[in-house]
Each structure stands twice: as C-alpha cells, then as structure tokens.
Amino acid sequence: MGGGPGGGGGGPAPQEGNSFEVTSEELTVEAAEVYTVAVSTTNAYIWGAADGADVTSWIVTEDGGKVFTDESGIATLHCLENGAAEIEIDVTKVTGFDINGITDIYLRPSDGCILNDMGYAIGITTDAERIGSVRLPEVTVEGEVYGSGNTNSASCLVDVTEETLIFDEEGAKIVLSMDGLEDDKIDAANAVVSLLPGDGYTINDFNLTADAITGEWSNGTVTYNLKATDFMWNNSGYEITNESGCGLEWSCFGGDGAGHYRFRFGVSGITYNGLPLGDVVIPVHVYIYGRSAADLAASDYGTLEAAWSWEGAGEKPILCDPYEDVFTAQWPAGLDASGITEEDISVVLTSEYGDELVLKAGEDYSLTASASGRTEITVRYQNWSFTPVYTTMRIDVNDESLAYDREIYTLKGADTTFDIASVYAYSVQSGGNMSFDHAVSYNYYGVNLESWEQVQQPMIYRLTTMDETGAVRYYAEDEGGSGYLTDSLEEAKTYDATGAEDYNYTLVNNHVVYLTMRFDQTVTATVEGSEVTLNKEYDCAYESTAIDPYGSFEPINQDIEVLPGYVLGTSWLQHAMWAWKADIGLGWLE
C-alpha cells in the first residue's frame, strides 16, 4: 500500500538533520507591527503546507507551549522558490500572549508540513528552531487587598459602610518589570478588573464596581484597592424588606467558615507599547469577625466536641481570691453526660516549671450539676502561697462516664485547659530599720515594671528647726522668696526627695525598686537675713500618718504588665510577703 503527501506508506529512508532552517536574523517582537521570518527547507525537502496557510500554531516557546492566546490569524506562510519561504507574523492582530515577560520564541512546523521530493513526510524531523524573542514587561502582583469588619457580637455585618468594613490603605500593587521600562508606554485605559471563579463563592454572588485601573503608574507600579461599597453582595433583584430579612451579607461564619473570605480578582487588558500584557490575579482577603461559634457546638463530621466556658470574677479564673469559679461543659447532641459523678472528674493545677497540684474532690471542687447536655463544676480552692505559681488548670473527664455511639463518633474536647491566676503580684522588703542612712530594696514579683512610680509613693521633705521652747518650726518663703520660720505645716515649703541626693529611687531589672533611707540630714538656709542650719524632715508626698514605703497605691488602676499566673490585688501592702500576715494564718507569728 502506498501513501500520498503526508501519508504513512513507503518511501526513501530518513535523512539526517533538521528539515528546515531559519535564514533571517533573529527578531525582537516589542511593538504592534508586522514581523517577517525567513526560512528554508533543507536536503531538497519541500513545503507541504500550502502558500498562504495559517501557521500561528508553529510559533511556540522553548518547551512547546503557546506564545499567543490566539489559535489562528497571526502567522501566515508565504512559499517562495527552491524551498525558501517567509512567515509573516502580524502582531497588530494579537489579542493576548500566553507568556509573561521577556521570552524566547521558536518555530516548529506541524508534522506533515515538510515533505521529501517524492511527497512523503515519513522520517522527516521538524525540531524547533529559535527565531528571536518577545520583549514584554513581566507583570506581577505584590501584596493583597485586605479588608475587615467587626460585627460586634452579631453573626453578620448588616450595615456596610467605610466605617464598618475597612480596607487597608496599602492595597495590592500591580508591577511591570523590564530593563528600560517607560511609564508612558503603559496603557491601562481599557484594562478590566473582574471577579474570577474561586472557592467559597461564585462570581454571581457579588457586584464589583471597582472594575478599572485608575491610579497613576510610577516606575511600572500602580496600586489597586477597594472601598466597602466597591464590592457588594448581589441579592439578584430579590426584594429585601424588614419582614423578609437581610439577604446576603458578610458573615462571621462565611468564607472558610470562620469569617475569612478569599477572592481572585483578574486584571486583563493592560498594554505596553501597544502589545497586550499577560493577565494577572489580585488576591483579595476580607475578614469578618465579632461573633464566636463556641456556643453552637454540636455533632459535626462525626466528631463530638464539648464547649467549655468559665464564670467568675476577673478576666480569667483567679484561684487566690475568696470567690468560687464555675466551669461548664456544654455537651453536643449525640452525647449523654448525665452519668458523670464527682469521681469522674480530676482538676490539676500546673506551673510553667513543672509543679503540679491535684485538687481534692469534694473539698477543693465539686460537681455542682450534670445533665445530658451540660456539666457544671464549682472550684472553691483558694491558693494562699506565693510559690509555686500555677498558670494553667486542666480539667479531665473520664470518657467511660459519657454515653455516645463510639462506632460512629469521635469524642473531642471532653478535657480542657484554662489559663489561670493563682498568686497575687506581691512585694518583699529587703533591709532593716537601721538608725543611720541605708539602702532598702523592694522586690515586686509577678509584674514587669517600667517605672518605680508604678509601685512606690514619692517622698518629699521639709526643713525644720526647734525653738527655745522645744516647739518645731518650719521653713517657709514669702512671695518674694525670702525665708522665714513658721509653726504652720501648711505654710512650710516642700522639696522633692526622690532624687539621687535624697531617697534616690531607682528601678532595677524591671521589678526591683531601691531607695536610701535618710536620717539626720541638714541644710543651711537664710532666715530673715541670718544663716540657719535646718533639719530635713522626710514625709510621703501624699497624705499619710507615717512613712509607708509600700504606699497605698491601688495597682489595679496602674498600667502594669502582669506575668502569667499572677493577678494584681488592691494594694501592694495587702499582698506583701510578711510571715505574720493574719489573713494567711500560717508561718512564724511573733
């Protein structure tokens, strides 16, 4: 059986070498023009493709991929004599490129388009030959468009405004990169931004009005961003009334199920020097928050999970105060917890350094109530010790006390851990009441201080002397600054005593305050024209019946960083580490 042109019949043996060669200089496609590539067959081969044939598919990348998005109409073969030919590439007709950036391009004729002198294509190789390159800027996207909205405990963001759905100013940047790039050759007047298909939404769910590139190009870069009203839910003409509800809205449970929506915005139609550039995708991330779903715990995907909660005074469970803390497990449908007893529960306190304390059932905690869907545990344990500092509390529930179909369901969250506070932030005094000047330090544990003023009351002093009757007289000054003596404490002049020459308050290592107690300090002052030696009488800068180094500060009102496991009390004096403190009732008593 024989074969005609391009057929699979007999014929001469294959010859070595490629069947064609490029005879013109390499071209650089960089403008909307008509380019010509000169080629010629080799080894007396002839063109099997007809003169005027559309050979757009012959223009490929090194790996054989498409150069143009157009399947036809761009490249045309013009056959000449003796196997010579020209391929006309009309770039003015190109509607898009499948490449992005500067890319080498090749010519690879389709199989059967080159024949031997007998009209057969058998054994003829048509390997790709490089013809030049397309010189386009590479188009990329940096960053993302990010917006967020707080529903304030609602499930959806009902009133969408620029104040309720806020987009970051940075936006996403569309970047064109190429050596020698010129901004005035970039044209985005006809560029289009559109919502592309993606996960968790359909393109019909939204109306996008920010569908153009409107910014100014600078060094090949322009910014794209959104306002709240640029990207709105589409209710498809459905009439939304007070009776029918709110329709489609941004939801804390939408997107990935936790309020994170991620969209793909496509950008097409940007041109450079008249050539269409590749399409790019702008990532858009909208986060809606403000409503927890912990109270919606139910059987889901074969997993039963408890929702634990805590009720008590403060921001977290405080086990050093005199109040009870109530911990509740809300059990999901499909599980019966009514069989739980006190012996099925264990409560363990743990420190950051491995110390553990197992609380006693019936004494430190009790099972207050337990029904099919709810278990309540009351912890009455009160920690009095300064160490160890327990930072977490773990509640374990015996799985055998819970009734559920173990062949169908997997149980998750029957046990839980809470961050707790177990020790009041406290202070320890170092140093004694010596009768001469001496340094005293106050160590504060459980806090990270920025200033001694957060925990210490500042000191002042007055200048005094004793008259011949033994009465105390105070130094004062009149409006002109002249000194005189008075027996009135209110008239006495006061001086700051916190500096280095007096009490020298100093914070060290963010939790130690040093000061120097001062006794028998004197100064000389002019009183009614005479030099007089006066005594420094130190006192608290605030009203106080006696010098109280701990002061009466209420640290709960101070801006103090509290470390894990600690809680601020009402005053430093109340929670100072003194062995004779009556409210502890333990330790050495004088």
Coordinates of C-alpha atoms in Angstrom, one line a residue:
M1 CA 0.0 0.0 0.0
G2 CA 1.4 3.4 -1.0
G3 CA 0.8 6.8 0.6
G4 CA 0.4 10.3 -0.9
P5 CA 1.8 13.5 0.6
G6 CA 1.8 13.2 4.3
G7 CA 0.8 9.6 4.1
G8 CA 2.2 6.7 6.0
G9 CA 3.2 4.4 3.1
G10 CA 6.7 3.5 1.8
G11 CA 9.3 5.9 0.5
P12 CA 13.0 6.6 0.9
A13 CA 14.9 6.1 4.1
P14 CA 15.0 9.1 6.5
Q15 CA 17.8 11.6 6.1
E16 CA 19.8 13.2 8.9
G17 CA 19.4 16.8 10.2
N18 CA 16.5 19.1 10.7
S19 CA 14.2 19.6 7.8
F20 CA 14.3 23.4 7.8
E21 CA 16.5 26.3 9.0
V22 CA 15.9 29.9 9.9
T23 CA 17.8 32.2 7.4
S24 CA 16.9 35.6 8.7
E25 CA 18.4 37.5 11.7
E26 CA 16.6 36.9 15.0
L27 CA 13.7 39.2 15.6
T28 CA 12.6 41.1 18.7
V29 CA 8.8 41.4 19.0
E30 CA 8.3 44.6 21.1
A31 CA 5.7 46.6 19.3
A32 CA 2.4 46.2 17.4
E33 CA 4.0 45.7 14.0
V34 CA 4.3 43.1 11.2
Y35 CA 7.4 40.9 11.6
T36 CA 8.9 38.6 8.9
V37 CA 10.9 35.4 9.5
A38 CA 12.8 33.9 6.5
V39 CA 13.1 30.1 6.5
S40 CA 14.2 27.5 4.0
T41 CA 13.8 23.7 3.8
T42 CA 16.9 21.6 3.8
N43 CA 18.0 18.4 2.0
A44 CA 15.8 19.1 -1.1
Y45 CA 12.7 19.0 1.1
I46 CA 9.6 20.9 0.0
W47 CA 6.9 22.7 1.9
G48 CA 3.8 20.5 2.3
A49 CA 1.8 23.4 3.7
A50 CA 0.1 25.5 1.1
D51 CA 1.1 29.0 0.3
G52 CA -0.9 31.4 2.5
A53 CA -1.5 28.7 5.1
D54 CA -2.2 29.9 8.7
V55 CA 0.7 28.8 10.8
T56 CA 0.0 30.5 14.1
S57 CA 0.4 27.2 15.9
W58 CA 4.0 27.0 14.6
I59 CA 5.1 29.8 16.9
V60 CA 6.0 28.2 20.3
T61 CA 8.0 28.6 23.4
E62 CA 11.1 26.5 24.1
D63 CA 9.1 23.9 25.9
G64 CA 6.5 23.8 23.1
G65 CA 3.9 26.0 24.8
K66 CA 1.8 28.6 23.0
V67 CA 3.1 32.1 22.5
F68 CA -0.3 33.7 21.6
T69 CA -3.6 33.2 23.1
D70 CA -4.9 33.4 19.6
E71 CA -5.2 30.0 17.9
S72 CA -5.1 31.4 14.4
G73 CA -4.9 34.5 12.3
I74 CA -1.5 35.8 13.4
A75 CA 1.2 33.9 11.4
T76 CA 0.9 33.2 7.6
L77 CA 3.3 31.1 5.4
H78 CA 4.4 32.6 2.1
C79 CA 6.2 30.0 -0.1
L80 CA 9.0 31.1 -2.4
E81 CA 11.2 29.2 -4.9
N82 CA 13.6 26.4 -4.1
G83 CA 12.2 25.7 -0.6
A84 CA 12.5 29.3 0.6
A85 CA 9.6 30.8 2.5
E86 CA 8.7 33.8 4.6
I87 CA 6.5 33.7 7.6
E88 CA 4.6 36.9 8.3
I89 CA 3.7 37.5 11.9
D90 CA 1.1 40.2 12.2
V91 CA 1.4 41.3 15.9
T92 CA -1.2 44.1 15.3
K93 CA -3.8 41.3 15.4
V94 CA -2.6 39.7 18.6
T95 CA -5.2 39.8 21.3
G96 CA -3.1 38.3 24.0
F97 CA 0.1 36.4 24.9
D98 CA 0.3 33.2 26.9
I99 CA 3.7 34.3 28.1
N100 CA 4.7 36.8 30.7
G101 CA 7.9 38.8 30.4
I102 CA 10.8 38.5 28.0
T103 CA 10.6 35.1 26.4
D104 CA 12.5 33.3 23.6
I105 CA 10.2 32.1 20.8
Y106 CA 10.7 29.2 18.4
L107 CA 9.4 27.9 15.1
R108 CA 8.2 24.3 14.9
P109 CA 6.3 23.3 11.8
S110 CA 3.5 20.9 12.4
D111 CA 4.0 17.2 11.4
G112 CA 3.5 16.6 7.7
C113 CA 4.1 20.2 6.7
I114 CA 7.5 19.4 5.2
L115 CA 7.9 16.6 2.6
N116 CA 10.6 14.9 0.6
D117 CA 10.9 15.4 -3.1
M118 CA 8.6 12.4 -3.6
G119 CA 5.8 13.9 -1.5
Y120 CA 6.3 11.9 1.7
A121 CA 6.6 13.0 5.3
I122 CA 8.0 9.7 6.6
G123 CA 11.0 10.1 8.9
I124 CA 11.3 13.9 8.4
T125 CA 12.1 15.7 11.7
T126 CA 10.9 19.2 12.4
D127 CA 12.7 20.2 15.6
A128 CA 12.0 23.7 16.9
E129 CA 14.4 26.5 15.8
R130 CA 14.8 29.7 17.7
I131 CA 13.6 32.8 15.7
G132 CA 14.0 35.5 18.4
S133 CA 12.2 36.8 21.4
V134 CA 9.1 38.6 22.6
R135 CA 10.2 41.6 24.8
L136 CA 7.3 42.3 27.1
P137 CA 7.4 43.6 30.7
E138 CA 6.8 40.9 33.3
V139 CA 3.5 41.5 35.2
T140 CA 3.3 40.5 38.8
V141 CA 1.2 41.4 41.8
E142 CA 2.6 42.3 45.2
G143 CA 0.6 42.1 48.4
E144 CA -3.2 41.7 48.7
V145 CA -6.3 43.8 49.1
Y146 CA -7.3 43.3 52.7
G147 CA -10.5 44.4 54.4
S148 CA -12.0 43.6 57.8
G149 CA -15.3 44.3 59.6
N150 CA -16.4 43.7 63.2
T151 CA -20.0 42.6 63.6
N152 CA -20.0 43.4 67.4
S153 CA -21.4 40.1 68.5
A154 CA -23.8 39.7 65.6
S155 CA -23.4 37.0 63.1
C156 CA -23.4 39.3 60.1
L157 CA -22.3 42.7 59.1
V158 CA -25.6 44.3 58.4
D159 CA -24.8 48.0 57.8
V160 CA -21.9 48.1 55.3
T161 CA -20.1 51.4 55.3
E162 CA -16.5 52.6 55.0
E163 CA -16.5 52.7 58.8
T164 CA -17.8 49.2 59.3
L165 CA -15.9 47.4 56.5
I166 CA -12.4 48.9 56.4
F167 CA -9.8 48.2 53.7
D168 CA -6.1 48.8 54.3
E169 CA -4.7 51.7 52.5
E170 CA -1.7 49.7 51.1
G171 CA -3.9 47.7 48.7
A172 CA -2.2 45.5 46.1
K173 CA 0.4 46.6 43.7
I174 CA 0.5 45.7 40.0
V175 CA 4.1 45.7 39.0
L176 CA 5.6 45.8 35.4
S177 CA 9.3 44.8 35.3
M178 CA 11.7 45.1 32.5
D179 CA 15.1 46.9 31.9
G180 CA 14.5 50.3 30.3
L181 CA 10.7 50.2 31.1
E182 CA 9.0 53.6 30.4
D183 CA 5.8 54.5 32.2
D184 CA 4.4 56.5 29.3
K185 CA 4.3 53.3 27.2
I186 CA 1.9 51.6 29.7
D187 CA -1.8 51.9 28.8
A188 CA -4.4 50.7 31.3
A189 CA -7.3 52.8 29.9
N190 CA -9.1 49.7 28.6
A191 CA -7.9 47.3 31.4
V192 CA -10.6 45.4 33.2
V193 CA -10.7 44.1 36.8
S194 CA -13.2 41.3 37.3
L195 CA -14.1 38.7 39.9
L196 CA -12.7 35.3 38.8
P197 CA -14.1 31.9 40.0
G198 CA -12.8 30.7 43.3
D199 CA -13.5 28.6 46.4
G200 CA -16.4 29.5 48.7
Y201 CA -18.2 31.9 46.3
T202 CA -19.5 32.2 42.8
I203 CA -18.9 35.2 40.6
N204 CA -22.7 35.9 40.6
D205 CA -22.7 36.4 44.4
F206 CA -21.1 39.9 44.1
N207 CA -21.2 43.2 42.3
L208 CA -17.8 44.7 41.6
T209 CA -17.8 48.3 40.6
A210 CA -14.1 49.0 41.0
D211 CA -13.5 47.3 37.7
A212 CA -10.8 49.6 36.3
I213 CA -7.2 50.6 37.0
T214 CA -7.4 54.2 37.9
G215 CA -4.1 55.0 39.6
E216 CA -1.0 56.7 38.2
W217 CA 1.9 54.5 37.1
S218 CA 5.2 55.1 38.8
N219 CA 8.3 53.1 37.8
G220 CA 6.0 50.4 36.4
T221 CA 3.8 50.2 39.5
V222 CA 0.2 51.1 40.3
T223 CA -1.9 50.4 43.3
Y224 CA -5.4 48.8 43.3
N225 CA -7.6 49.0 46.3
L226 CA -11.3 48.8 47.3
K227 CA -13.8 50.7 49.4
A228 CA -16.6 49.0 51.2
T229 CA -19.2 49.9 48.6
D230 CA -17.0 48.8 45.6
F231 CA -17.6 45.1 46.3
M232 CA -21.1 44.3 47.4
W233 CA -23.2 41.2 47.8
N234 CA -25.7 40.7 44.9
N235 CA -29.2 39.7 46.0
S236 CA -30.1 39.3 42.3
G237 CA -33.1 41.7 42.5
Y238 CA -34.7 39.9 45.4
E239 CA -36.7 42.5 47.4
I240 CA -35.3 42.8 50.8
T241 CA -37.7 44.1 53.5
N242 CA -37.8 44.2 57.2
E243 CA -40.1 41.2 57.1
S244 CA -38.1 39.2 54.6
G245 CA -34.7 39.6 56.3
C246 CA -31.3 40.9 55.4
G247 CA -30.4 38.8 52.4
L248 CA -26.8 38.0 51.6
E249 CA -24.3 39.7 53.9
W250 CA -20.8 39.4 55.2
S251 CA -20.9 36.7 57.9
C252 CA -18.6 35.6 60.7
F253 CA -19.3 32.1 59.5
G254 CA -18.8 32.7 55.8
G255 CA -15.8 32.2 53.6
D256 CA -13.7 29.5 55.2
G257 CA -16.3 29.0 57.9
A258 CA -14.5 31.4 60.3
G259 CA -15.1 34.7 58.5
H260 CA -12.1 34.6 56.2
Y261 CA -13.2 35.3 52.6
R262 CA -10.5 35.0 49.8
F263 CA -11.2 36.1 46.3
R264 CA -9.4 36.2 43.0
F265 CA -9.7 39.4 41.0
G266 CA -8.4 39.1 37.4
V267 CA -6.7 42.0 35.7
S268 CA -6.6 41.9 31.9
G269 CA -6.2 44.5 29.1
I270 CA -3.0 46.3 30.1
T271 CA -0.8 47.1 27.2
Y272 CA 2.8 48.1 26.8
N273 CA 3.9 49.8 23.6
G274 CA 0.7 48.7 22.0
L275 CA 1.2 45.0 23.0
P276 CA -1.2 43.2 25.3
L277 CA 0.4 42.0 28.5
G278 CA -0.4 38.8 30.4
D279 CA -3.4 38.6 32.8
V280 CA -2.7 38.6 36.5
V281 CA -4.6 37.8 39.6
I282 CA -5.0 40.1 42.6
P283 CA -5.7 38.3 45.9
V284 CA -8.4 39.8 48.0
H285 CA -8.9 38.9 51.6
V286 CA -11.9 40.0 53.7
Y287 CA -12.1 39.0 57.3
I288 CA -15.4 39.3 59.2
Y289 CA -15.2 38.8 63.0
G290 CA -17.0 39.6 66.2
R291 CA -19.1 36.5 66.9
S292 CA -17.8 33.3 68.3
A293 CA -19.4 30.0 67.4
A294 CA -18.3 28.2 70.5
D295 CA -21.9 28.2 71.8
L296 CA -23.0 26.3 68.7
A297 CA -21.1 23.2 69.5
A298 CA -22.9 20.1 68.1
S299 CA -22.1 16.9 66.4
D300 CA -20.3 17.6 63.2
Y301 CA -18.5 15.4 60.6
G302 CA -18.6 12.5 63.1
T303 CA -16.9 14.4 65.9
L304 CA -18.5 15.2 69.2
E305 CA -16.9 18.3 70.8
A306 CA -17.6 19.9 74.1
A307 CA -17.8 23.7 74.5
W308 CA -16.2 24.7 77.8
S309 CA -16.8 28.1 79.5
W310 CA -15.9 29.8 82.7
E311 CA -17.9 32.1 85.0
G312 CA -16.2 34.1 87.8
A313 CA -14.7 37.4 88.8
G314 CA -12.0 38.9 86.7
E315 CA -10.6 38.4 83.2
K316 CA -9.7 34.7 83.9
P317 CA -10.1 32.2 86.7
I318 CA -8.4 33.6 89.8
L319 CA -7.6 30.9 92.4
C320 CA -6.1 33.2 95.0
D321 CA -9.3 35.2 95.6
P322 CA -12.0 34.1 98.0
Y323 CA -14.6 33.6 95.3
E324 CA -15.7 30.4 93.7
D325 CA -15.2 29.7 90.0
V326 CA -17.7 27.8 87.9
F327 CA -16.6 25.8 84.8
T328 CA -19.3 24.4 82.5
A329 CA -19.1 21.9 79.7
Q330 CA -21.8 22.2 77.1
W331 CA -22.1 18.8 75.5
P332 CA -23.1 18.3 71.9
A333 CA -26.1 16.4 70.6
G334 CA -25.4 12.7 70.4
L335 CA -23.7 12.5 73.8
D336 CA -25.3 11.9 77.2
A337 CA -23.2 13.2 80.2
S338 CA -25.8 12.6 82.9
G339 CA -23.8 9.7 84.2
I340 CA -20.8 11.8 85.3
T341 CA -20.0 11.7 89.0
E342 CA -17.5 13.7 91.1
E343 CA -15.1 10.8 90.9
D344 CA -15.1 11.0 87.1
I345 CA -13.5 14.5 87.2
S346 CA -10.0 15.5 88.0
V347 CA -8.7 19.1 88.4
V348 CA -4.9 19.7 88.2
L349 CA -3.0 22.9 88.5
T350 CA 0.3 23.3 86.7
S351 CA 3.1 25.8 86.8
E352 CA 5.4 26.9 84.0
Y353 CA 8.2 25.0 85.7
G354 CA 6.5 21.6 86.0
D355 CA 5.0 21.8 89.5
E356 CA 1.6 20.2 89.8
L357 CA -1.2 20.3 92.4
V358 CA -4.1 17.8 92.2
L359 CA -7.2 19.3 93.8
K360 CA -9.3 17.3 96.1
A361 CA -12.8 16.3 95.0
G362 CA -15.5 17.4 97.5
E363 CA -13.1 19.7 99.2
D364 CA -11.4 21.9 96.6
Y365 CA -14.1 21.4 93.9
S366 CA -17.4 19.7 93.5
L367 CA -19.7 18.5 90.7
T368 CA -22.5 21.1 91.0
A369 CA -24.8 19.8 88.3
S370 CA -24.7 17.4 85.4
A371 CA -27.4 16.6 82.9
S372 CA -27.5 15.1 79.4
G373 CA -26.1 18.2 77.7
R374 CA -24.4 20.2 80.5
T375 CA -22.0 19.6 83.3
E376 CA -21.1 22.3 85.9
I377 CA -18.0 22.1 88.2
T378 CA -17.5 24.6 91.0
V379 CA -13.9 25.2 92.1
R380 CA -13.7 26.7 95.6
Y381 CA -10.0 26.1 96.1
Q382 CA -8.1 29.2 97.3
N383 CA -4.3 29.4 96.9
W384 CA -2.5 31.4 99.7
S385 CA 1.1 30.5 99.0
F386 CA 3.4 32.7 96.9
T387 CA 5.0 29.7 95.2
P388 CA 4.6 27.7 93.1
V389 CA 2.8 30.0 90.6
Y390 CA 0.2 27.9 88.9
T391 CA -0.5 29.2 85.4
T392 CA -2.9 26.6 84.0
M393 CA -5.8 24.4 85.3
R394 CA -6.6 21.2 83.5
I395 CA -10.0 19.5 83.9
D396 CA -10.2 15.8 82.8
V397 CA -13.4 13.9 82.4
N398 CA -13.5 10.1 82.5
D399 CA -14.5 9.1 79.0
E400 CA -16.2 6.0 80.3
S401 CA -18.8 8.1 82.2
L402 CA -20.0 9.6 78.9
A403 CA -22.6 7.8 76.8
Y404 CA -22.3 8.1 73.0
D405 CA -22.0 5.8 70.0
R406 CA -18.3 5.1 69.8
E407 CA -18.6 3.3 66.5
I408 CA -19.9 6.4 64.8
Y409 CA -18.5 9.3 66.7
T410 CA -15.1 10.5 67.9
L411 CA -15.1 12.5 71.1
K412 CA -13.1 15.7 71.2
G413 CA -12.8 18.3 73.9
A414 CA -14.0 16.3 76.9
D415 CA -10.9 17.5 78.7
T416 CA -9.9 21.1 78.7
T417 CA -7.2 23.6 80.0
F418 CA -7.7 27.1 81.2
D419 CA -5.2 29.8 81.8
I420 CA -5.5 30.9 85.4
A421 CA -4.0 33.3 88.0
S422 CA -3.1 31.6 91.3
V423 CA -0.9 34.2 93.1
Y424 CA -1.4 37.9 93.7
A425 CA 1.5 40.0 92.4
Y426 CA 3.4 40.8 95.6
S427 CA 6.3 42.6 97.2
V428 CA 9.1 41.7 99.5
Q429 CA 11.1 44.2 101.6
S430 CA 14.9 43.7 102.0
G431 CA 16.7 45.8 104.6
G432 CA 16.1 46.7 108.2
N433 CA 15.2 49.8 110.3
M434 CA 18.7 51.0 111.0
S435 CA 19.3 54.2 112.7
F436 CA 21.6 55.6 110.0
D437 CA 21.4 56.1 106.3
H438 CA 20.9 52.8 104.5
A439 CA 19.6 51.3 101.2
V440 CA 16.4 49.4 101.1
S441 CA 15.1 47.3 98.2
Y442 CA 11.6 46.2 97.4
N443 CA 11.3 43.2 95.1
Y444 CA 8.0 43.0 93.1
Y445 CA 7.1 39.6 91.8
G446 CA 4.5 38.9 89.1
V447 CA 4.9 42.2 87.3
N448 CA 7.2 43.8 84.7
L449 CA 7.7 47.4 85.8
E450 CA 8.6 50.4 83.6
S451 CA 9.0 52.9 86.5
W452 CA 9.3 52.9 90.2
E453 CA 6.4 55.3 90.3
Q454 CA 4.1 52.4 89.4
V455 CA 4.6 50.8 92.8
Q456 CA 6.1 53.4 95.2
Q457 CA 4.8 56.7 96.6
P458 CA 7.3 59.6 96.1
M459 CA 8.9 61.2 99.1
I460 CA 9.2 64.9 99.9
Y461 CA 11.0 66.8 102.7
R462 CA 10.5 70.0 104.7
L463 CA 13.1 72.0 106.6
T464 CA 12.6 72.3 110.4
T465 CA 14.3 73.6 113.5
M466 CA 13.4 73.6 117.2
D467 CA 12.9 76.9 119.1
E468 CA 13.9 77.5 122.7
T469 CA 10.6 76.1 124.0
G470 CA 11.1 72.8 122.1
A471 CA 8.4 73.6 119.5
V472 CA 9.0 72.6 115.9
R473 CA 9.3 75.5 113.5
Y474 CA 9.1 75.0 109.7
Y475 CA 11.0 76.9 106.9
A476 CA 8.8 78.9 104.6
E477 CA 9.2 81.6 101.9
D478 CA 7.2 84.6 101.2
E479 CA 6.1 85.7 97.7
G480 CA 9.5 87.4 97.2
G481 CA 11.4 84.2 98.0
S482 CA 12.6 85.4 101.4
G483 CA 12.8 82.7 104.1
Y484 CA 11.1 82.8 107.4
L485 CA 10.1 80.3 110.1
T486 CA 6.5 79.3 110.9
D487 CA 4.7 76.8 113.1
S488 CA 2.2 76.1 110.4
L489 CA 2.7 72.8 108.5
E490 CA 0.6 74.1 105.6
E491 CA 2.9 77.1 105.1
A492 CA 6.0 75.0 105.1
K493 CA 7.9 74.8 101.8
T494 CA 8.2 71.2 100.4
Y495 CA 11.0 69.7 98.3
D496 CA 11.2 66.7 96.1
A497 CA 13.1 63.9 97.9
T498 CA 13.2 61.3 95.1
G499 CA 16.5 62.4 93.6
A500 CA 19.9 60.8 94.0
E501 CA 20.9 63.2 96.8
D502 CA 18.0 62.1 98.9
Y503 CA 15.9 58.9 98.7
N504 CA 17.4 58.0 95.3
Y505 CA 14.5 55.9 93.9
T506 CA 15.8 53.5 91.2
L507 CA 14.2 50.7 89.3
V508 CA 16.5 47.8 88.5
N509 CA 15.8 44.7 86.3
N510 CA 12.1 45.8 85.8
H511 CA 11.0 44.5 89.2
V512 CA 13.3 45.8 92.0
V513 CA 13.0 49.3 93.5
Y514 CA 15.9 50.7 95.5
L515 CA 15.8 53.7 97.8
T516 CA 18.0 55.1 100.5
M517 CA 16.6 55.9 103.9
R518 CA 17.9 59.2 105.2
F519 CA 18.5 60.3 108.8
D520 CA 20.0 63.4 110.4
Q521 CA 20.3 65.4 107.1
T522 CA 20.8 69.1 107.4
V523 CA 21.0 72.1 105.1
T524 CA 21.8 75.8 105.6
A525 CA 19.2 78.4 104.6
T526 CA 18.9 82.2 105.1
V527 CA 16.1 83.1 107.5
E528 CA 15.4 86.8 108.0
G529 CA 18.9 87.7 106.9
S530 CA 20.7 85.1 109.0
E531 CA 22.2 81.7 108.1
V532 CA 20.5 78.9 109.9
T533 CA 21.1 75.2 110.0
L534 CA 17.9 73.3 109.4
N535 CA 17.0 69.6 109.5
K536 CA 15.4 67.7 106.6
E537 CA 12.2 66.1 107.7
Y538 CA 11.1 63.4 105.2
D539 CA 7.5 62.5 104.5
C540 CA 5.3 60.9 101.9
A541 CA 4.3 63.1 99.0
Y542 CA 0.6 62.1 99.7
E543 CA -1.4 62.3 102.8
S544 CA -0.1 59.7 105.3
T545 CA 0.1 59.4 109.0
A546 CA 3.6 57.8 108.8
I547 CA 6.2 56.9 106.2
D548 CA 4.8 53.9 104.4
P549 CA 7.3 52.7 101.7
Y550 CA 4.7 50.4 100.3
G551 CA 2.3 53.2 100.0
S552 CA -1.4 52.8 99.4
F553 CA -1.4 52.5 95.6
E554 CA -4.1 50.5 94.0
P555 CA -2.1 48.7 91.3
I556 CA -5.3 47.5 89.7
N557 CA -5.6 51.1 88.4
Q558 CA -2.0 51.3 87.2
D559 CA -0.8 50.4 83.7
I560 CA 1.4 47.4 84.8
E561 CA 2.3 44.4 82.8
V562 CA 1.3 41.3 84.8
L563 CA 3.1 38.0 84.2
P564 CA 1.3 34.6 83.6
G565 CA -0.2 33.1 86.7
Y566 CA -0.4 36.4 88.6
V567 CA -3.1 38.9 89.2
L568 CA -3.0 42.4 90.6
G569 CA -4.6 42.9 94.0
T570 CA -6.0 46.1 95.5
S571 CA -2.8 47.3 97.2
W572 CA 0.9 46.3 97.5
L573 CA 0.7 46.4 101.3
Q574 CA -2.1 43.9 101.4
H575 CA -0.1 41.4 99.3
A576 CA 3.4 42.0 100.8
M577 CA 5.2 38.8 101.8
W578 CA 5.2 39.1 105.7
A579 CA 5.2 35.9 107.8
W580 CA 2.8 37.5 110.3
K581 CA 0.0 38.3 107.9
A582 CA -3.2 37.4 109.7
D583 CA -5.1 36.6 106.5
I584 CA -2.6 33.8 105.8
G585 CA -2.6 32.4 109.3
L586 CA 0.5 30.3 108.6
G587 CA 4.2 30.8 109.2
W588 CA 6.1 32.4 112.0
L589 CA 4.0 34.6 114.4
E590 CA 5.7 36.9 116.8

